[in-house]
mmCIF file of C-alpha atoms in Angstrom:
data_model
loop_
_atom_site.group_PDB
_atom_site.id
_atom_site.type_symbol
_atom_site.label_atom_id
_atom_site.label_comp_id
_atom_site.label_asym_id
_atom_site.label_seq_id
_atom_site.Cartn_x
_atom_site.Cartn_y
_atom_site.Cartn_z
ATOM 1 C CA MET A 1 -32.931 -120.093 5.062
ATOM 2 C CA SER A 2 -29.813 -120.867 7.106
ATOM 3 C CA GLN A 3 -26.422 -120.146 5.769
ATOM 4 C CA PRO A 4 -23.729 -122.960 5.558
ATOM 5 C CA VAL A 5 -21.335 -123.119 8.371
ATOM 6 C CA PRO A 6 -17.778 -122.230 7.355
ATOM 7 C CA PRO A 7 -15.259 -124.917 7.714
ATOM 8 C CA PRO A 8 -12.830 -124.463 10.742
ATOM 9 C CA ASN A 9 -9.606 -122.870 9.967
ATOM 10 C CA GLN A 10 -7.143 -125.246 8.511
ATOM 11 C CA PRO A 11 -3.420 -125.183 9.344
ATOM 12 C CA TYR A 12 -1.493 -122.777 7.239
ATOM 13 C CA ASP A 13 0.410 -124.984 4.443
ATOM 14 C CA GLY A 14 1.893 -121.986 2.833
ATOM 15 C CA GLN A 15 -0.875 -121.509 0.426
ATOM 16 C CA PRO A 16 -3.343 -118.606 1.183
ATOM 17 C CA GLN A 17 -6.926 -119.893 1.913
ATOM 18 C CA ALA A 18 -9.756 -119.078 -0.344
ATOM 19 C CA GLY A 19 -11.338 -115.618 0.913
ATOM 20 C CA ALA A 20 -8.311 -114.809 3.160
ATOM 21 C CA PRO A 21 -6.795 -111.478 3.128
ATOM 22 C CA LYS A 22 -3.476 -111.772 1.452
ATOM 23 C CA PRO A 23 -0.536 -110.563 3.851
ATOM 24 C CA ALA A 24 1.577 -107.809 2.597
ATOM 25 C CA ASP A 25 5.079 -108.652 1.818
ATOM 26 C CA GLY A 26 7.529 -107.329 4.268
ATOM 27 C CA ASN A 27 4.918 -105.584 6.549
ATOM 28 C CA PRO A 28 5.151 -107.177 10.195
ATOM 29 C CA TYR A 29 2.028 -105.582 11.181
ATOM 30 C CA ALA A 30 -0.161 -106.660 8.352
ATOM 31 C CA GLY A 31 -2.239 -109.024 10.518
ATOM 32 C CA GLN A 32 -3.094 -106.612 13.250
ATOM 33 C CA GLN A 33 -6.468 -104.814 13.517
ATOM 34 C CA PRO A 34 -6.389 -101.164 12.829
ATOM 35 C CA GLY A 35 -6.432 -98.984 15.736
ATOM 36 C CA GLN A 36 -4.306 -100.989 17.848
ATOM 37 C CA PRO A 37 -0.934 -99.642 18.975
ATOM 38 C CA GLN A 38 1.969 -101.083 17.322
ATOM 39 C CA PRO A 39 4.841 -102.648 19.553
ATOM 40 C CA GLY A 40 7.529 -100.301 20.028
ATOM 41 C CA ALA A 41 5.719 -97.347 18.531
ATOM 42 C CA PRO A 42 5.558 -94.077 20.225
ATOM 43 C CA THR A 43 2.632 -93.542 22.111
ATOM 44 C CA GLY A 44 2.914 -89.645 22.891
ATOM 45 C CA ASN A 45 3.885 -90.217 26.758
ATOM 46 C CA PRO A 46 7.207 -88.794 27.359
ATOM 47 C CA PHE A 47 7.576 -91.032 30.513
ATOM 48 C CA GLY A 48 6.627 -94.206 28.667
ATOM 49 C CA GLY A 49 10.098 -95.799 29.151
ATOM 50 C CA GLN A 50 10.394 -94.639 32.849
ATOM 51 C CA GLN A 51 9.575 -96.634 36.026
ATOM 52 C CA PRO A 52 6.957 -94.983 38.093
ATOM 53 C CA GLY A 53 8.205 -93.138 41.074
ATOM 54 C CA PRO A 54 6.696 -92.664 44.698
ATOM 55 C CA TYR A 55 3.346 -91.037 44.838
ATOM 56 C CA GLY A 56 2.610 -91.557 41.179
ATOM 57 C CA GLN A 57 5.560 -89.207 40.087
ATOM 58 C CA PRO A 58 7.463 -90.196 36.929
ATOM 59 C CA GLY A 59 10.814 -91.874 38.064
ATOM 60 C CA ALA A 60 14.160 -91.816 36.474
ATOM 61 C CA PRO A 61 14.436 -92.951 32.799
ATOM 62 C CA PHE A 62 15.426 -96.720 32.140
ATOM 63 C CA GLY A 63 14.190 -97.865 35.711
ATOM 64 C CA GLY A 64 16.632 -95.899 37.514
ATOM 65 C CA GLY A 65 15.788 -94.347 41.164
ATOM 66 C CA ALA A 66 13.897 -91.521 42.015
ATOM 67 C CA PRO A 67 15.161 -88.098 40.806
ATOM 68 C CA PHE A 68 17.440 -86.262 43.276
ATOM 69 C CA ALA A 69 15.869 -83.302 45.107
ATOM 70 C CA PRO A 70 18.271 -80.919 47.000
ATOM 71 C CA VAL A 71 17.407 -80.359 50.680
ATOM 72 C CA ALA A 72 16.533 -77.016 51.551
ATOM 73 C CA PRO A 73 18.700 -75.130 54.009
ATOM 74 C CA ALA A 74 17.459 -74.749 57.634
ATOM 75 C CA ARG A 75 15.933 -71.491 58.343
ATOM 76 C CA ASP A 76 14.744 -71.274 61.873
ATOM 77 C CA ASN A 77 17.685 -71.717 64.178
ATOM 78 C CA VAL A 78 17.138 -69.667 67.186
ATOM 79 C CA GLY A 79 20.206 -70.877 68.899
ATOM 80 C CA LEU A 80 22.543 -69.792 66.253
ATOM 81 C CA GLY A 81 20.660 -66.504 65.668
ATOM 82 C CA ILE A 82 21.221 -65.655 69.341
ATOM 83 C CA LEU A 83 24.819 -66.634 69.230
ATOM 84 C CA ALA A 84 25.358 -64.305 66.158
ATOM 85 C CA ALA A 85 23.511 -61.464 68.015
ATOM 86 C CA VAL A 86 25.678 -61.766 70.962
ATOM 87 C CA VAL A 87 28.912 -61.678 68.957
ATOM 88 C CA ALA A 88 27.731 -58.770 66.811
ATOM 89 C CA ALA A 89 26.697 -57.096 69.994
ATOM 90 C CA VAL A 90 30.111 -57.364 71.586
ATOM 91 C CA VAL A 91 32.099 -56.158 68.384
ATOM 92 C CA ALA A 92 29.748 -53.339 67.496
ATOM 93 C CA GLY A 93 29.536 -52.145 71.187
ATOM 94 C CA ALA A 94 33.380 -52.172 71.277
ATOM 95 C CA VAL A 95 33.577 -50.101 68.110
ATOM 96 C CA TYR A 96 30.889 -47.791 69.339
ATOM 97 C CA GLY A 97 32.814 -47.238 72.552
ATOM 98 C CA ALA A 98 36.138 -46.471 70.697
ATOM 99 C CA ILE A 99 34.312 -43.935 68.453
ATOM 100 C CA ILE A 100 32.973 -42.133 71.695
ATOM 101 C CA GLY A 101 36.372 -42.367 73.403
ATOM 102 C CA ALA A 102 38.205 -40.954 70.493
ATOM 103 C CA THR A 103 35.673 -38.145 69.772
ATOM 104 C CA LYS A 104 34.194 -37.513 73.169
ATOM 105 C CA HIS A 105 30.798 -37.383 71.526
ATOM 106 C CA GLU A 106 28.038 -39.675 71.135
ATOM 107 C CA ILE A 107 27.223 -40.225 67.378
ATOM 108 C CA GLY A 108 23.570 -41.127 66.587
ATOM 109 C CA TYR A 109 24.545 -42.902 63.226
ATOM 110 C CA ALA A 110 27.111 -45.132 65.198
ATOM 111 C CA ALA A 111 24.081 -46.318 67.462
ATOM 112 C CA VAL A 112 21.962 -46.949 64.509
ATOM 113 C CA GLY A 113 24.774 -48.983 62.919
ATOM 114 C CA VAL A 114 25.071 -50.937 66.246
ATOM 115 C CA GLY A 115 21.353 -51.915 66.291
ATOM 116 C CA PHE A 116 21.263 -52.714 62.663
ATOM 117 C CA LEU A 117 24.351 -54.919 62.705
ATOM 118 C CA VAL A 118 23.009 -57.022 65.640
ATOM 119 C CA GLY A 119 19.669 -57.386 64.069
ATOM 120 C CA PHE A 120 20.869 -58.379 60.576
ATOM 121 C CA ALA A 121 23.519 -60.837 61.965
ATOM 122 C CA SER A 122 20.651 -62.559 64.107
ATOM 123 C CA GLY A 123 18.112 -62.766 61.343
ATOM 124 C CA LYS A 124 20.716 -63.763 58.592
ATOM 125 C CA VAL A 125 21.846 -66.708 60.650
ATOM 126 C CA GLY A 126 18.768 -67.571 62.753
ATOM 127 C CA GLY A 127 16.040 -67.043 60.157
ATOM 128 C CA ARG A 128 12.493 -66.033 60.511
ATOM 129 C CA ASN A 129 11.802 -66.985 64.061
ATOM 130 C CA PRO A 130 9.545 -64.193 65.607
ATOM 131 C CA ALA A 131 11.599 -64.202 68.712
ATOM 132 C CA LEU A 132 14.784 -63.113 67.166
ATOM 133 C CA PRO A 133 13.919 -59.498 66.190
ATOM 134 C CA VAL A 134 12.863 -58.925 69.903
ATOM 135 C CA LEU A 135 15.931 -60.403 71.175
ATOM 136 C CA SER A 136 17.989 -58.456 68.800
ATOM 137 C CA ALA A 137 16.655 -55.309 70.169
ATOM 138 C CA VAL A 138 17.483 -56.379 73.712
ATOM 139 C CA PHE A 139 21.022 -57.029 72.646
ATOM 140 C CA ALA A 140 21.264 -53.787 70.758
ATOM 141 C CA LEU A 141 20.414 -51.973 73.920
ATOM 142 C CA ILE A 142 22.854 -53.959 76.009
ATOM 143 C CA ALA A 143 25.591 -53.198 73.191
ATOM 144 C CA VAL A 144 24.872 -49.504 73.030
ATOM 145 C CA TYR A 145 25.072 -49.567 76.977
ATOM 146 C CA PHE A 146 28.278 -51.276 77.027
ATOM 147 C CA GLY A 147 29.597 -48.978 74.223
ATOM 148 C CA GLN A 148 28.750 -45.740 76.185
ATOM 149 C CA LEU A 149 30.464 -47.175 79.203
ATOM 150 C CA LEU A 150 33.599 -48.215 77.340
ATOM 151 C CA GLY A 151 33.593 -44.669 75.780
ATOM 152 C CA GLU A 152 33.276 -43.139 79.369
ATOM 153 C CA ALA A 153 36.137 -45.270 80.540
ATOM 154 C CA MET A 154 38.483 -44.383 77.761
ATOM 155 C CA ILE A 155 37.659 -40.614 78.310
ATOM 156 C CA ALA A 156 38.391 -40.972 81.921
ATOM 157 C CA ALA A 157 41.586 -42.872 81.373
ATOM 158 C CA LYS A 158 43.051 -39.846 79.526
ATOM 159 C CA ASP A 159 42.375 -37.546 82.500
ATOM 160 C CA TYR A 160 43.153 -40.049 85.462
ATOM 161 C CA PRO A 161 45.918 -42.283 86.225
ATOM 162 C CA VAL A 162 43.735 -45.504 85.719
ATOM 163 C CA THR A 163 43.239 -47.834 82.868
ATOM 164 C CA VAL A 164 40.178 -48.894 81.246
ATOM 165 C CA SER A 165 40.241 -52.382 82.609
ATOM 166 C CA GLU A 166 40.739 -51.162 86.078
ATOM 167 C CA LEU A 167 37.533 -48.889 85.663
ATOM 168 C CA PHE A 168 35.598 -51.884 84.316
ATOM 169 C CA PHE A 169 36.691 -54.432 86.965
ATOM 170 C CA ASP A 170 37.731 -52.428 90.044
ATOM 171 C CA HIS A 171 35.669 -49.306 89.764
ATOM 172 C CA PHE A 172 32.635 -50.354 87.837
ATOM 173 C CA GLY A 173 30.256 -48.470 90.235
ATOM 174 C CA LEU A 174 32.093 -45.318 89.995
ATOM 175 C CA LEU A 175 31.985 -45.750 86.148
ATOM 176 C CA ASN A 176 28.317 -46.300 86.001
ATOM 177 C CA ASP A 177 27.740 -43.292 88.181
ATOM 178 C CA ALA A 178 29.733 -41.295 85.789
ATOM 179 C CA TRP A 179 27.867 -42.313 82.918
ATOM 180 C CA LYS A 180 24.636 -41.503 84.524
ATOM 181 C CA ALA A 181 25.834 -37.932 85.432
ATOM 182 C CA ASP A 182 26.789 -37.311 81.713
ATOM 183 C CA SER A 183 23.637 -38.894 80.050
ATOM 184 C CA ASP A 184 20.897 -36.875 78.923
ATOM 185 C CA PHE A 185 17.812 -37.190 76.604
ATOM 186 C CA ILE A 186 19.854 -37.989 73.633
ATOM 187 C CA SER A 187 21.789 -40.603 75.263
ATOM 188 C CA TYR A 188 18.460 -42.468 76.030
ATOM 189 C CA LEU A 189 17.107 -41.596 72.517
ATOM 190 C CA PHE A 190 20.208 -43.455 71.061
ATOM 191 C CA PHE A 191 19.032 -46.576 72.884
ATOM 192 C CA ALA A 192 15.608 -46.408 71.265
ATOM 193 C CA VAL A 193 16.932 -45.811 67.873
ATOM 194 C CA ALA A 194 19.352 -48.762 68.336
ATOM 195 C CA ALA A 195 16.490 -51.206 69.335
ATOM 196 C CA VAL A 196 14.311 -50.071 66.370
ATOM 197 C CA ALA A 197 17.343 -50.527 64.022
ATOM 198 C CA ALA A 198 18.043 -54.019 65.303
ATOM 199 C CA PHE A 199 14.371 -55.040 65.187
ATOM 200 C CA SER A 200 14.170 -53.996 61.446
ATOM 201 C CA GLY A 201 17.567 -55.306 60.545
ATOM 202 C CA ALA A 202 16.424 -58.694 61.595
ATOM 203 C CA LYS A 203 13.277 -58.659 59.807
ATOM 204 C CA LYS A 204 15.038 -57.583 56.645
ATOM 205 C CA ALA A 205 17.764 -60.225 56.921
ATOM 206 C CA ALA A 206 15.263 -62.799 57.322
ATOM 207 C CA ALA A 207 13.086 -61.883 54.418
#
């Protein structure tokens, strides 16, 4: 037996229809189906009020721009690393030569300091480029050689009527011959020690 067709919904005239659920007084959500999210209710998403940022990342709250990301400092500048090594080699070589000229002795710890200073300056400024430790070792060798020549010139200037600058610019050949005559195994060992210290210093500074 077929069921009678219910009459269509009549306009609401202020009186509740027969069989219709009575709305609750003061509840604006009484007419919604259970399980549906309420307007303005929290949904558990901490970024619900934010605009989506690029690549699906949450953006700034209230529709602002993307969050600011600080730019990482550049860490692979060979040019600046070489420049720092040259400056450090000149300064350290001059100090090393002054120590030799004042004491008339070659000091091993001073050679280690020359190499380490050159390598550390290069690695600290230039970064982790693999060429910098090798170049630092080369510049350390030049610095030690320059320092030993300077020390030789300072010692000779005390015994002869000639200045250090004259020995370097006017009699460099004689100065180099005197350095060779005074060099021994220890002198060349200082070169190796300075090169190793420069290579290690550049690696540690860039770590």
